[in-house]
mmCIF file of C-alpha atoms in Angstrom:
data_model
loop_
_atom_site.group_PDB
_atom_site.id
_atom_site.type_symbol
_atom_site.label_atom_id
_atom_site.label_comp_id
_atom_site.label_asym_id
_atom_site.label_seq_id
_atom_site.Cartn_x
_atom_site.Cartn_y
_atom_site.Cartn_z
ATOM 1 C CA MET Q 1125 9.335 9.269 -14.258
ATOM 2 C CA THR Q 1126 12.669 11.017 -12.888
ATOM 3 C CA PRO Q 1127 15.870 9.406 -14.001
ATOM 4 C CA GLU Q 1128 16.085 8.029 -10.170
ATOM 5 C CA GLU Q 1129 12.839 6.427 -10.332
ATOM 6 C CA GLU Q 1130 13.474 4.955 -13.715
ATOM 7 C CA ALA Q 1131 17.076 3.534 -12.272
ATOM 8 C CA LEU Q 1132 14.883 1.949 -9.322
ATOM 9 C CA ARG Q 1133 12.677 0.304 -11.583
ATOM 10 C CA LEU Q 1134 15.495 -1.195 -13.707
ATOM 11 C CA LEU Q 1135 17.511 -2.099 -10.627
ATOM 12 C CA SER Q 1136 14.369 -4.159 -9.188
ATOM 13 C CA GLY Q 1137 13.835 -6.038 -12.208
ATOM 14 C CA GLY Q 1138 15.616 -7.550 -15.265
ATOM 15 C CA GLU Q 1139 17.755 -10.601 -15.818
ATOM 16 C CA VAL Q 1140 20.746 -10.524 -13.549
ATOM 17 C CA ALA Q 1141 24.356 -11.541 -15.477
ATOM 18 C CA LEU Q 1142 27.615 -11.721 -13.333
ATOM 19 C CA ILE Q 1143 30.279 -10.026 -14.938
ATOM 20 C CA GLY Q 1144 32.668 -10.851 -12.086
ATOM 21 C CA LEU Q 1145 34.070 -9.737 -8.744
ATOM 22 C CA LEU Q 1146 35.249 -6.278 -7.988
ATOM 23 C CA PRO Q 1147 38.585 -5.838 -6.372
ATOM 24 C CA HIS Q 1148 39.558 -4.834 -3.046
ATOM 25 C CA SER Q 1149 36.705 -5.842 -1.273
ATOM 26 C CA SER Q 1150 36.262 -7.080 2.015
ATOM 27 C CA ASN Q 1151 32.903 -8.889 0.918
ATOM 28 C CA TYR Q 1152 31.806 -10.284 -2.048
ATOM 29 C CA THR Q 1153 31.144 -7.711 -4.496
ATOM 30 C CA PHE Q 1154 29.976 -8.454 -8.095
ATOM 31 C CA LEU Q 1155 29.916 -6.253 -10.960
ATOM 32 C CA ALA Q 1156 26.713 -7.600 -12.860
ATOM 33 C CA GLU Q 1157 24.745 -6.594 -15.863
ATOM 34 C CA LEU Q 1158 20.930 -6.325 -15.576
ATOM 35 C CA ARG Q 1159 19.336 -6.970 -18.981
ATOM 36 C CA HIS Q 1160 16.020 -5.615 -19.836
ATOM 37 C CA PRO Q 1161 13.810 -5.923 -23.231
ATOM 38 C CA GLU Q 1162 14.506 -1.918 -23.419
ATOM 39 C CA CYS Q 1163 18.177 -1.660 -22.151
ATOM 40 C CA THR Q 1164 21.031 -3.192 -20.191
ATOM 41 C CA LEU Q 1165 22.728 -1.432 -17.238
ATOM 42 C CA LEU Q 1166 25.671 -2.320 -14.974
ATOM 43 C CA ALA Q 1167 24.802 -2.760 -11.279
ATOM 44 C CA VAL Q 1168 27.279 -3.533 -8.217
ATOM 45 C CA TYR Q 1169 25.481 -6.626 -6.594
ATOM 46 C CA LYS Q 1170 26.460 -7.352 -2.764
ATOM 47 C CA PRO Q 1171 24.613 -10.494 -1.783
ATOM 48 C CA ARG Q 1172 23.947 -11.216 1.951
ATOM 49 C CA GLU Q 1173 25.695 -14.649 1.846
ATOM 50 C CA GLY Q 1174 28.552 -12.709 0.730
ATOM 51 C CA GLU Q 1175 29.173 -10.710 3.623
ATOM 52 C CA THR Q 1176 32.003 -11.380 6.181
ATOM 53 C CA PRO Q 1177 30.944 -11.496 9.781
ATOM 54 C CA LEU Q 1178 31.602 -8.579 11.988
ATOM 55 C CA TRP Q 1179 31.833 -8.533 15.871
ATOM 56 C CA ASP Q 1180 30.027 -5.199 15.901
ATOM 57 C CA PHE Q 1181 27.416 -5.232 13.193
ATOM 58 C CA PRO Q 1182 24.587 -8.015 13.332
ATOM 59 C CA ASP Q 1183 25.251 -10.901 10.858
ATOM 60 C CA GLY Q 1184 23.703 -10.483 7.370
ATOM 61 C CA THR Q 1185 22.501 -6.639 7.519
ATOM 62 C CA LEU Q 1186 25.116 -5.004 5.605
ATOM 63 C CA TYR Q 1187 23.396 -5.057 2.765
ATOM 64 C CA ARG Q 1188 20.375 -3.476 4.250
ATOM 65 C CA ARG Q 1189 22.384 -0.620 5.606
ATOM 66 C CA GLU Q 1190 23.489 0.137 1.966
ATOM 67 C CA VAL Q 1191 20.046 0.441 1.411
ATOM 68 C CA ALA Q 1192 18.791 2.525 4.447
ATOM 69 C CA VAL Q 1193 22.025 5.005 3.405
ATOM 70 C CA PHE Q 1194 20.333 5.531 -0.105
ATOM 71 C CA GLU Q 1195 17.152 6.187 1.698
ATOM 72 C CA LEU Q 1196 18.582 8.844 3.789
ATOM 73 C CA SER Q 1197 20.462 10.489 1.186
ATOM 74 C CA ARG Q 1198 17.088 10.622 -0.971
ATOM 75 C CA ALA Q 1199 15.498 12.195 1.947
ATOM 76 C CA LEU Q 1200 17.873 14.887 2.597
ATOM 77 C CA GLY Q 1201 18.758 15.469 -1.020
ATOM 78 C CA TRP Q 1202 22.455 14.919 -0.543
ATOM 79 C CA PRO Q 1203 25.286 13.676 -0.814
ATOM 80 C CA ALA Q 1204 24.806 11.810 -3.985
ATOM 81 C CA VAL Q 1205 24.507 8.040 -3.295
ATOM 82 C CA PRO Q 1206 23.505 5.713 -6.487
ATOM 83 C CA PRO Q 1207 20.112 4.455 -6.336
ATOM 84 C CA THR Q 1208 20.213 1.212 -4.381
ATOM 85 C CA VAL Q 1209 17.470 -1.642 -3.829
ATOM 86 C CA ILE Q 1210 17.225 -5.030 -2.419
ATOM 87 C CA ARG Q 1211 16.563 -7.867 -4.708
ATOM 88 C CA ASP Q 1212 17.320 -11.294 -5.429
ATOM 89 C CA GLY Q 1213 20.504 -12.373 -7.350
ATOM 90 C CA PRO Q 1214 22.362 -15.294 -8.545
ATOM 91 C CA HIS Q 1215 23.784 -15.781 -4.741
ATOM 92 C CA GLY Q 1216 20.626 -14.861 -3.117
ATOM 93 C CA THR Q 1217 19.139 -11.399 -1.565
ATOM 94 C CA GLY Q 1218 21.361 -8.567 -1.713
ATOM 95 C CA SER Q 1219 21.828 -4.838 -2.516
ATOM 96 C CA MET Q 1220 21.657 -4.003 -6.077
ATOM 97 C CA GLN Q 1221 23.355 -0.547 -6.692
ATOM 98 C CA LEU Q 1222 23.566 1.498 -10.033
ATOM 99 C CA PHE Q 1223 27.154 1.363 -11.269
ATOM 100 C CA VAL Q 1224 28.391 5.041 -12.091
ATOM 101 C CA GLU Q 1225 30.954 5.625 -14.391
ATOM 102 C CA THR Q 1226 33.801 7.298 -12.493
ATOM 103 C CA ASP Q 1227 37.823 8.269 -12.893
ATOM 104 C CA PRO Q 1228 39.731 5.591 -11.136
ATOM 105 C CA GLU Q 1229 42.639 7.964 -10.452
ATOM 106 C CA GLU Q 1230 40.312 10.718 -8.401
ATOM 107 C CA HIS Q 1231 39.382 10.390 -4.743
ATOM 108 C CA PHE Q 1232 38.873 12.402 -1.469
ATOM 109 C CA PHE Q 1233 42.534 13.272 -1.421
ATOM 110 C CA THR Q 1234 42.945 14.494 -5.084
ATOM 111 C CA LEU Q 1235 39.850 16.105 -4.922
ATOM 112 C CA ARG Q 1236 40.182 18.125 -1.467
ATOM 113 C CA ASP Q 1237 41.936 21.000 -2.238
ATOM 114 C CA ALA Q 1238 39.892 22.193 -5.216
ATOM 115 C CA ARG Q 1239 36.528 21.263 -4.178
ATOM 116 C CA LEU Q 1240 36.504 20.763 -0.290
ATOM 117 C CA ASP Q 1241 33.195 22.689 -0.022
ATOM 118 C CA ASP Q 1242 31.766 19.814 -1.893
ATOM 119 C CA PHE Q 1243 32.435 17.424 0.827
ATOM 120 C CA ALA Q 1244 30.646 19.497 3.610
ATOM 121 C CA PRO Q 1245 27.335 17.415 2.980
ATOM 122 C CA VAL Q 1246 29.369 14.187 2.891
ATOM 123 C CA ALA Q 1247 30.911 14.876 6.482
ATOM 124 C CA LEU Q 1248 27.533 15.770 7.713
ATOM 125 C CA PHE Q 1249 25.713 12.661 6.069
ATOM 126 C CA ASP Q 1250 28.446 10.463 7.601
ATOM 127 C CA ALA Q 1251 27.849 11.842 11.096
ATOM 128 C CA ILE Q 1252 24.006 11.061 10.843
ATOM 129 C CA ALA Q 1253 24.608 7.913 9.573
ATOM 130 C CA ASN Q 1254 27.416 7.272 12.078
ATOM 131 C CA ASN Q 1255 29.454 5.965 9.056
ATOM 132 C CA ALA Q 1256 32.458 3.680 10.474
ATOM 133 C CA ASP Q 1257 34.450 3.464 7.429
ATOM 134 C CA ARG Q 1258 34.515 6.779 5.058
ATOM 135 C CA LYS Q 1259 37.639 5.961 3.121
ATOM 136 C CA GLY Q 1260 39.017 8.711 0.469
ATOM 137 C CA GLY Q 1261 38.402 5.727 -2.166
ATOM 138 C CA HIS Q 1262 34.796 5.885 -1.195
ATOM 139 C CA CYS Q 1263 34.319 9.407 -3.135
ATOM 140 C CA LEU Q 1264 34.220 9.111 -6.687
ATOM 141 C CA LEU Q 1265 34.247 11.918 -9.641
ATOM 142 C CA ALA Q 1266 31.912 11.544 -12.467
ATOM 143 C CA PRO Q 1267 32.501 12.850 -15.785
ATOM 144 C CA ASP Q 1268 30.001 15.602 -15.250
ATOM 145 C CA GLY Q 1269 31.662 16.541 -11.884
ATOM 146 C CA THR Q 1270 29.120 14.936 -9.597
ATOM 147 C CA ILE Q 1271 31.153 13.472 -6.528
ATOM 148 C CA TRP Q 1272 29.303 9.921 -5.625
ATOM 149 C CA VAL Q 1273 30.015 8.557 -2.539
ATOM 150 C CA VAL Q 1274 29.718 4.552 -1.939
ATOM 151 C CA ASP Q 1275 30.165 1.509 0.039
ATOM 152 C CA HIS Q 1276 28.057 2.237 3.390
ATOM 153 C CA GLY Q 1277 27.764 -1.431 4.756
ATOM 154 C CA VAL Q 1278 28.853 -0.052 8.149
ATOM 155 C CA CYS Q 1279 26.716 2.595 9.113
ATOM 156 C CA PHE Q 1280 24.089 3.096 11.620
ATOM 157 C CA ALA Q 1281 25.334 1.424 14.766
ATOM 158 C CA VAL Q 1282 23.575 2.493 17.655
ATOM 159 C CA ALA Q 1283 27.147 3.324 19.587
ATOM 160 C CA SER Q 1284 29.429 6.190 18.153
ATOM 161 C CA LYS Q 1285 31.462 4.616 15.638
ATOM 162 C CA LEU Q 1286 32.154 7.701 13.331
ATOM 163 C CA ARG Q 1287 35.569 6.912 11.205
ATOM 164 C CA THR Q 1288 36.086 9.258 8.398
ATOM 165 C CA VAL Q 1289 39.025 10.753 6.438
ATOM 166 C CA ILE Q 1290 36.958 13.862 6.273
ATOM 167 C CA TRP Q 1291 37.428 16.135 9.590
ATOM 168 C CA GLU Q 1292 38.261 19.285 7.723
ATOM 169 C CA PHE Q 1293 34.998 20.727 8.842
ATOM 170 C CA ALA Q 1294 35.245 19.584 12.643
ATOM 171 C CA GLY Q 1295 33.594 22.006 14.956
ATOM 172 C CA ASP Q 1296 32.810 24.527 12.094
ATOM 173 C CA ALA Q 1297 29.145 25.707 11.991
ATOM 174 C CA ILE Q 1298 26.692 23.670 9.625
ATOM 175 C CA PRO Q 1299 25.834 25.856 6.802
ATOM 176 C CA ASP Q 1300 21.817 27.142 7.114
ATOM 177 C CA GLU Q 1301 20.964 25.278 3.852
ATOM 178 C CA LEU Q 1302 22.155 21.674 5.310
ATOM 179 C CA LEU Q 1303 20.867 22.527 8.861
ATOM 180 C CA ALA Q 1304 17.449 22.962 7.557
ATOM 181 C CA ASP Q 1305 17.557 19.671 5.568
ATOM 182 C CA VAL Q 1306 18.895 17.879 8.815
ATOM 183 C CA ARG Q 1307 16.009 19.272 10.910
ATOM 184 C CA ARG Q 1308 13.407 18.201 8.424
ATOM 185 C CA VAL Q 1309 14.706 14.623 8.128
ATOM 186 C CA ALA Q 1310 15.047 14.411 11.939
ATOM 187 C CA ALA Q 1311 11.190 14.850 12.040
ATOM 188 C CA ASP Q 1312 10.702 12.491 9.193
ATOM 189 C CA LEU Q 1313 12.858 10.099 11.282
ATOM 190 C CA ARG Q 1314 10.664 10.068 14.024
ATOM 191 C CA SER Q 1315 7.158 10.027 12.289
ATOM 192 C CA GLY Q 1316 6.956 10.185 8.640
ATOM 193 C CA PRO Q 1317 7.835 8.008 5.039
ATOM 194 C CA LEU Q 1318 11.652 8.032 6.210
ATOM 195 C CA HIS Q 1319 10.705 6.372 9.440
ATOM 196 C CA SER Q 1320 8.743 3.731 7.633
ATOM 197 C CA ALA Q 1321 11.554 3.062 4.983
ATOM 198 C CA MET Q 1322 14.698 2.980 7.709
ATOM 199 C CA SER Q 1323 12.211 0.555 10.132
ATOM 200 C CA SER Q 1324 11.896 -1.895 7.297
ATOM 201 C CA LEU Q 1325 15.846 -2.069 7.025
ATOM 202 C CA LEU Q 1326 17.289 -1.279 10.456
ATOM 203 C CA SER Q 1327 16.404 -2.238 13.966
ATOM 204 C CA PRO Q 1328 14.083 0.141 16.082
ATOM 205 C CA ALA Q 1329 17.297 0.967 17.966
ATOM 206 C CA GLU Q 1330 19.323 1.800 15.078
ATOM 207 C CA VAL Q 1331 16.601 4.341 13.833
ATOM 208 C CA GLU Q 1332 16.098 5.742 16.990
ATOM 209 C CA ALA Q 1333 19.587 6.491 17.435
ATOM 210 C CA THR Q 1334 20.082 7.840 13.733
ATOM 211 C CA ALA Q 1335 17.044 10.405 14.715
ATOM 212 C CA ARG Q 1336 18.977 11.261 17.898
ATOM 213 C CA ARG Q 1337 22.072 11.863 15.991
ATOM 214 C CA ALA Q 1338 20.094 14.361 13.521
ATOM 215 C CA GLU Q 1339 18.330 15.987 16.519
ATOM 216 C CA ALA Q 1340 21.885 16.505 18.242
ATOM 217 C CA LEU Q 1341 23.304 18.400 15.307
ATOM 218 C CA THR Q 1342 20.728 20.646 14.938
ATOM 219 C CA GLU Q 1343 20.955 21.491 18.497
ATOM 220 C CA SER Q 1344 24.747 22.252 18.635
ATOM 221 C CA LYS Q 1345 24.562 23.484 14.909
ATOM 222 C CA ARG Q 1346 28.373 22.312 14.472
ATOM 223 C CA PHE Q 1347 30.334 19.486 12.579
ATOM 224 C CA PRO Q 1348 31.119 17.076 15.177
ATOM 225 C CA ARG Q 1349 34.660 16.500 16.457
ATOM 226 C CA PRO Q 1350 36.701 13.076 16.691
ATOM 227 C CA ASP Q 1351 35.592 11.499 19.912
ATOM 228 C CA SER Q 1352 37.494 8.263 19.754
ATOM 229 C CA GLU Q 1353 40.896 7.118 19.619
ATOM 230 C CA ARG Q 1354 40.803 5.888 16.163
ATOM 231 C CA PRO Q 1355 38.734 8.468 14.202
ATOM 232 C CA ILE Q 1356 40.322 7.579 10.671
ATOM 233 C CA PRO Q 1357 39.703 4.194 8.736
ATOM 234 C CA TRP Q 1358 42.404 2.141 7.732
ATOM 235 C CA PRO Q 1359 43.664 2.168 5.043
ATOM 236 C CA PRO Q 1360 42.484 5.768 4.610
ATOM 237 C CA VAL Q 1361 41.998 5.061 0.781
#
């Protein structure tokens, strides 16, 4: 069993004990401890009932989008999204994501100059997922140097909603190795294990739109440019 598979197993079971609410969240987001006979681990629990209604996303679907993002990143092989599952908790069904230890002082804007190339997969991923809220603070630096990305409740809308602070690659050619992954996943979104996984989490129209975005990127072979009057989320961090 891989570390990721073990994390998914542990996230899916064990007694859930809430430690407290995480600050600066628009929805109810809890730090939780999952207690198993062999170990305990920390997780981020986002219950469906704690979601703030949004005019442009169906009510009660944000937790499913968190899991869909993990499934998409898992299929692509990038970027690093913490293992995430759907399960019951003290406040009902929601997403449960592995909590990763990171440096609270580091984020996209502090890492950009030294590690800009590491954000190319993040920018490309957000274009496929149609991420409407890629803030700089959603990019976290772990002690081992891994850049983790989190907070994906507003992804996968059918209409174009890409809002991100990562526009440094706009119009650039997509590296061949990333393009090969997108081409493979585009086919899997049409008919394959990823199509099945995403169809259990998103509407048929949202799965279709995700496949179309991936296919469009394989045709243009370039990172997208901003296409709206509001291409950057607020606040940016």
